[in-house]
Short mmCIF file of C-alpha atoms in Angstrom, two decimals:
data_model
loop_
_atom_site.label_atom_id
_atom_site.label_comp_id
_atom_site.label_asym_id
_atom_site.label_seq_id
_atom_site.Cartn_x
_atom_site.Cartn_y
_atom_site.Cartn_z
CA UNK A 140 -109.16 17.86 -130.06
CA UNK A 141 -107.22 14.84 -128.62
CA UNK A 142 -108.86 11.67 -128.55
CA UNK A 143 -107.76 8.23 -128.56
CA UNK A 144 -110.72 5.68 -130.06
CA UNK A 145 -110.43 1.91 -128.33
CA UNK A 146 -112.16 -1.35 -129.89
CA UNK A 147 -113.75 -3.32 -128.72
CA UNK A 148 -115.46 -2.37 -125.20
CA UNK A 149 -115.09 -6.00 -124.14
CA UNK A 150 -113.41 -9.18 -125.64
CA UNK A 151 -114.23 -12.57 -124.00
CA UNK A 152 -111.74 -15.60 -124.92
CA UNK A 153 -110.39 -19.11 -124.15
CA UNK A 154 -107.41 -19.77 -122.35
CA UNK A 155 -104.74 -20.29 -124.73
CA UNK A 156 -105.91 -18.38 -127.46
CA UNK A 157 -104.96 -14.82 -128.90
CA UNK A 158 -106.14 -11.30 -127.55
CA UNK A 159 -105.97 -8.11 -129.99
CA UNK A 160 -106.90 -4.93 -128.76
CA UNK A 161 -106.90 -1.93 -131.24
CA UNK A 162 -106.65 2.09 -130.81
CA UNK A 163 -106.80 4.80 -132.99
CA UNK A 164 -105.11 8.52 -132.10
CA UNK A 165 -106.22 11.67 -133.47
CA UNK A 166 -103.15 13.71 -133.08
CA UNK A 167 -100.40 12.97 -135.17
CA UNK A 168 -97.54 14.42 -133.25
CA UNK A 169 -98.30 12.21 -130.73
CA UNK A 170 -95.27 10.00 -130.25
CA UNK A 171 -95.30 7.86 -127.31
CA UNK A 172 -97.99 4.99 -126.92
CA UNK A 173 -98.02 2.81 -123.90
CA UNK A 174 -100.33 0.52 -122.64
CA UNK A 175 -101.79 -0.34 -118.88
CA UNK A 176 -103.67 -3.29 -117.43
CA UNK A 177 -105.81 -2.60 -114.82
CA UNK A 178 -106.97 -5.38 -112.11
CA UNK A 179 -109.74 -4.87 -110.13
CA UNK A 180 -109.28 -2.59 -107.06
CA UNK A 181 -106.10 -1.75 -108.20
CA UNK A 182 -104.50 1.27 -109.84
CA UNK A 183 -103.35 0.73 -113.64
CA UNK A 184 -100.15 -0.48 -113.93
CA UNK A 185 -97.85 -0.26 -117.59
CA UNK A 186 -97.19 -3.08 -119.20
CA UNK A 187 -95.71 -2.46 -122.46
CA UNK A 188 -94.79 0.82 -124.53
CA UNK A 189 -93.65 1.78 -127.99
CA UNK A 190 -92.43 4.87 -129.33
CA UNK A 191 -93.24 6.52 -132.59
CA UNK A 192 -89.76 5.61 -133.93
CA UNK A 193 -90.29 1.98 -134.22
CA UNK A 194 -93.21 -0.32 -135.36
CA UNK A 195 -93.17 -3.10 -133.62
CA UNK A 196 -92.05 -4.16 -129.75
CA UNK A 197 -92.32 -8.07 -127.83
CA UNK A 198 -92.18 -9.18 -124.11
CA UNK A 199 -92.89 -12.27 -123.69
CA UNK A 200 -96.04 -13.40 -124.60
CA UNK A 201 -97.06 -9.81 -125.17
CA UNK A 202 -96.74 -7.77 -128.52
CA UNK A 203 -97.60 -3.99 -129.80
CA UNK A 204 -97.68 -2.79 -133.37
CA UNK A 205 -97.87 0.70 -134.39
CA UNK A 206 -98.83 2.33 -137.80
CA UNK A 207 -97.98 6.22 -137.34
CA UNK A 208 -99.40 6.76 -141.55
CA UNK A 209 -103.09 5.45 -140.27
CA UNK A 210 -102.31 6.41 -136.70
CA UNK A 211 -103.29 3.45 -135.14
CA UNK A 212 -101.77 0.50 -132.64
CA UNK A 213 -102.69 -2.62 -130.97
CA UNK A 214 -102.20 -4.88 -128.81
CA UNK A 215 -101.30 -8.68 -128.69
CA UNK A 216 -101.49 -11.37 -126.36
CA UNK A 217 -100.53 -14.23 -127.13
CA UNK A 218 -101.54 -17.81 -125.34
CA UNK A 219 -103.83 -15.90 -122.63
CA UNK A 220 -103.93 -17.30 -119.41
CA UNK A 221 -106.90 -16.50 -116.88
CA UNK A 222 -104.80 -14.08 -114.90
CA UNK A 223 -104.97 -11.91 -118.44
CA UNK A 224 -108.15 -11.08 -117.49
CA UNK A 225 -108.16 -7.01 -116.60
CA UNK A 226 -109.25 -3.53 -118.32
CA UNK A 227 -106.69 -2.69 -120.59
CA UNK A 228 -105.95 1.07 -121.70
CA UNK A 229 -104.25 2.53 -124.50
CA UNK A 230 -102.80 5.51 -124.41
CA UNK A 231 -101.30 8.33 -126.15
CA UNK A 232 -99.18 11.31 -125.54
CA UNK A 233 -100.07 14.92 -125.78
CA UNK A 234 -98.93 17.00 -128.48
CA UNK A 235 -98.67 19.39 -125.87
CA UNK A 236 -95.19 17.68 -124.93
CA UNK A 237 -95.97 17.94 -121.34
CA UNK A 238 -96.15 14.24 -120.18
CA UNK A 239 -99.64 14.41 -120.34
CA UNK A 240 -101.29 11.31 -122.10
CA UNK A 241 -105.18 10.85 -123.21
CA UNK A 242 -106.70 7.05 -122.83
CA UNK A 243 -108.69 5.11 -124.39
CA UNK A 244 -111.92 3.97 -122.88
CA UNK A 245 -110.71 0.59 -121.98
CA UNK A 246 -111.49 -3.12 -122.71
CA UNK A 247 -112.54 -5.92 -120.44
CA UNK A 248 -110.93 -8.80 -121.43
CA UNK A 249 -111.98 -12.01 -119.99
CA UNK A 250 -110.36 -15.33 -120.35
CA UNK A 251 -112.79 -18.25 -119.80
CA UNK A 252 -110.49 -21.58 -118.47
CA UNK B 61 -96.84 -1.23 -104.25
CA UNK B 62 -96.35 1.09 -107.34
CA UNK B 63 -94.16 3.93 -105.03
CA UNK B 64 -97.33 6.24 -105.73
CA UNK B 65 -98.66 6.55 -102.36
CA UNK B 66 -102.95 8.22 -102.26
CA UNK B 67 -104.90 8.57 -99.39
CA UNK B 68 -107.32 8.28 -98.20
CA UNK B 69 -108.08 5.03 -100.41
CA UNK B 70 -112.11 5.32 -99.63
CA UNK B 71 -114.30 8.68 -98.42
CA UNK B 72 -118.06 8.56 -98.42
CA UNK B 73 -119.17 12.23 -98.30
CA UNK B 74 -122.59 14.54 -98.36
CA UNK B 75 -123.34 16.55 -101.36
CA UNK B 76 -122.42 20.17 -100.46
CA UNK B 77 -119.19 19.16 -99.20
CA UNK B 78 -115.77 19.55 -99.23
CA UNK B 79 -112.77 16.74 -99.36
CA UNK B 80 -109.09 16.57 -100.00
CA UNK B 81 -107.55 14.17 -101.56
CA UNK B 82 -103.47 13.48 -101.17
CA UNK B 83 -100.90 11.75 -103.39
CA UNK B 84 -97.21 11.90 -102.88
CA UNK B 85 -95.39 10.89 -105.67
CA UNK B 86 -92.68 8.25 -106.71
CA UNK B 87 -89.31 9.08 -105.34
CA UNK B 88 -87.10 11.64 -107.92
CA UNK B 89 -90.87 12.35 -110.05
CA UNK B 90 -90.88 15.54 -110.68
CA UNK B 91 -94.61 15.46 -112.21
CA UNK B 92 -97.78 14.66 -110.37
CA UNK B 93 -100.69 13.66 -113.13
CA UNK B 94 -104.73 13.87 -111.55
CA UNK B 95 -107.12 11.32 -113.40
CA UNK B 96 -111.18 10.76 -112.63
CA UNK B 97 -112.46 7.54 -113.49
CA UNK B 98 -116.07 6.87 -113.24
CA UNK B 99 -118.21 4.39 -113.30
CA UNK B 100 -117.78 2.35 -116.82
CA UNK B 101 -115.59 5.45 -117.74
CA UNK B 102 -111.80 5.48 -119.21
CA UNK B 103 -109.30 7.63 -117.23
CA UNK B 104 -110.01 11.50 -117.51
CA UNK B 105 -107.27 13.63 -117.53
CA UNK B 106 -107.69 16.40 -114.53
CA UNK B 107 -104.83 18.15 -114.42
CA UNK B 108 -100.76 18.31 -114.15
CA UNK B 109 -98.24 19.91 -111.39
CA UNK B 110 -94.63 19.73 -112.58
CA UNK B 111 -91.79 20.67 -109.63
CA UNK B 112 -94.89 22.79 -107.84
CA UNK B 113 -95.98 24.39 -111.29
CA UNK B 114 -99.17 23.94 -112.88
CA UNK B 115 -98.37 22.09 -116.15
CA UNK B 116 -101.31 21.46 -117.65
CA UNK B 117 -105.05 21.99 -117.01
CA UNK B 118 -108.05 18.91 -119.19
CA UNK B 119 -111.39 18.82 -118.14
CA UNK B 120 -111.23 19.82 -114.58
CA UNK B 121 -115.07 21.62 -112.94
CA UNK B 122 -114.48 25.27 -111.18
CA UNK B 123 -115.23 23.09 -107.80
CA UNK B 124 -111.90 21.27 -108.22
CA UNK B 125 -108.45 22.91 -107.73
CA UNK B 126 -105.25 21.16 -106.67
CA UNK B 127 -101.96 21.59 -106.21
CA UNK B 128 -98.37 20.81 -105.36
CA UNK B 129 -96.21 21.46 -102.79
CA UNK B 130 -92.25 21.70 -102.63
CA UNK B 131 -91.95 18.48 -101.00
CA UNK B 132 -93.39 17.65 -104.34
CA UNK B 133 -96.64 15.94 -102.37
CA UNK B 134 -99.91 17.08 -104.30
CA UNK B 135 -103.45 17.51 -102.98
CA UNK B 136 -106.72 17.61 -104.67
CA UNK B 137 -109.26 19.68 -103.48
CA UNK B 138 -113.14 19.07 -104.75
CA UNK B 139 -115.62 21.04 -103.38
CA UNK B 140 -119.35 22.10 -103.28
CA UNK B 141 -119.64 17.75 -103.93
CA UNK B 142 -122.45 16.61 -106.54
CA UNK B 143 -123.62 13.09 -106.82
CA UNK B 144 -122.23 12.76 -110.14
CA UNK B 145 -118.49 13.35 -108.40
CA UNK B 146 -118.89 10.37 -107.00
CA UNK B 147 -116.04 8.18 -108.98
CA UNK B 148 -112.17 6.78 -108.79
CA UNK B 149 -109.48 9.52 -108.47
CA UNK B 150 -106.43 8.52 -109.64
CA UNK B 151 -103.29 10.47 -109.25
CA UNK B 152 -99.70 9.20 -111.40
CA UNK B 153 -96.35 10.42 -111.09
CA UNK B 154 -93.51 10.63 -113.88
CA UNK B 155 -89.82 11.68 -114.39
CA UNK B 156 -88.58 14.51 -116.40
CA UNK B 157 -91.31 14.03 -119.92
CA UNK B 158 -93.54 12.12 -118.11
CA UNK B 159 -93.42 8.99 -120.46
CA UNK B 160 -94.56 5.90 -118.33
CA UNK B 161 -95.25 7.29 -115.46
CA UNK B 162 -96.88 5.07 -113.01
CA UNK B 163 -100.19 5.22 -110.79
CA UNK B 164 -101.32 4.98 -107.48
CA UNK B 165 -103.45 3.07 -106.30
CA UNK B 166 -106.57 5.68 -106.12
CA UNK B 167 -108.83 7.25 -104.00
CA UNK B 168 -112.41 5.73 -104.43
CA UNK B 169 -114.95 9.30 -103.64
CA UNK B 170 -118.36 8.39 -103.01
CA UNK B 171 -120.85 11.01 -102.63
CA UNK B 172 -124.17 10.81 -101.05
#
């Protein structure tokens, strides 16, 4: 079935240094990958997305790579800053081609000051 | 505010009962996207309405049916409530494919 693996569960880090978040998609016609940030109280909200056609995309301080071969993709963030600190979700989209897309479990990432 | 409007944003319940819950979608979204999120839980996929059509169905309970109407609003409806419904209910909204589509801000169910 679809499933989308996320590692780790929780990631705890200084301000200023790097943040990688990784995923791992079971269906290989999946081809759209985006990623959310969710704050506390508050509904997820996208911050960056890739499509299967390219293997790398930047804003700003944040980054996502995608390998389609081992079917996996991450996520960077560079020089964290305390206001980093949220659930991120990965995501990928149904092979059904209706829209629908299957998550990850989520990380808590925390950014000690 | 994400355009993805859901109320009511908190409902405390009985078991045994009944609840709606509402979303009305981003302006010119065509898709409406349900999503339960328990406690320590990722986002589970519920169910999709596309222009008033069901679109497709994940791991949605017998108790739980929803819909859309042609104002392209969508309800929720849970019923016969168990303790373990108690959780976040999300509901998203998307354009024509869905990519990106953005969330509201939930509906936090707690049943007692």
């Amino acid at each position: 079935g679809e499933n989308v693996e996320q590692h780790p569960s929780t990631l705890s880090v200084q301000e200023g240094d790097s943040a990688v978040i990784k995923c791992t998609y079971s269906d290989s016609a999946s081809n759209y990958f985006p990623w959310y940030k969710q704050e506390l109280g508050k509904g997820p909200q996208l911050i960056i997305d890739i499509r299967s056609n390219v293997g790398e995309k930047k804003d700003q301080r944040i980054a996502v790579t995608l390998n389609k071969t081992a079917k996996h993709f991450s996520l960077h963030i560079t020089e964290t800053q305390p206001e980093d600190s949220a659930v991120y979700f990965c995501a990928a989209s149904s092979s059904s081609n209706t829209g629908k897309l299957i998550f990850g479990q989520g990380t808590t990432l925390q950014v000690k000051p | 505010d994400s355009g993805v409007t859901q109320t009511p944003k908190h409902l405390i319940t009985a078991t045994g009962q009944r609840v709606t819950l509402r979303c009305s979608p981003r302006s010119g979204d065509l898709s409406v996207y349900w999503y339960q999120q328990s406690l320590d839980q990722g986002l589970q996929f519920l169910i999709q309405y596309y222009n008033g059509e069901e679109r497709a169905k994940g791991n949605i309970l017998e108790r739980f049916s929803a819909q859309q109407f042609p104002d392209l609003h969508s309800e929720l409806n849970l019923s016969s409530l168990e303790l373990g419904d108690s959780a976040l209910y999300f509901c998203a909204s998307g354009g024509t494919g869905g990519y990106g589509y953005t969330f509201g801000s939930g509906t936090r169910l707690t049943v007692v």
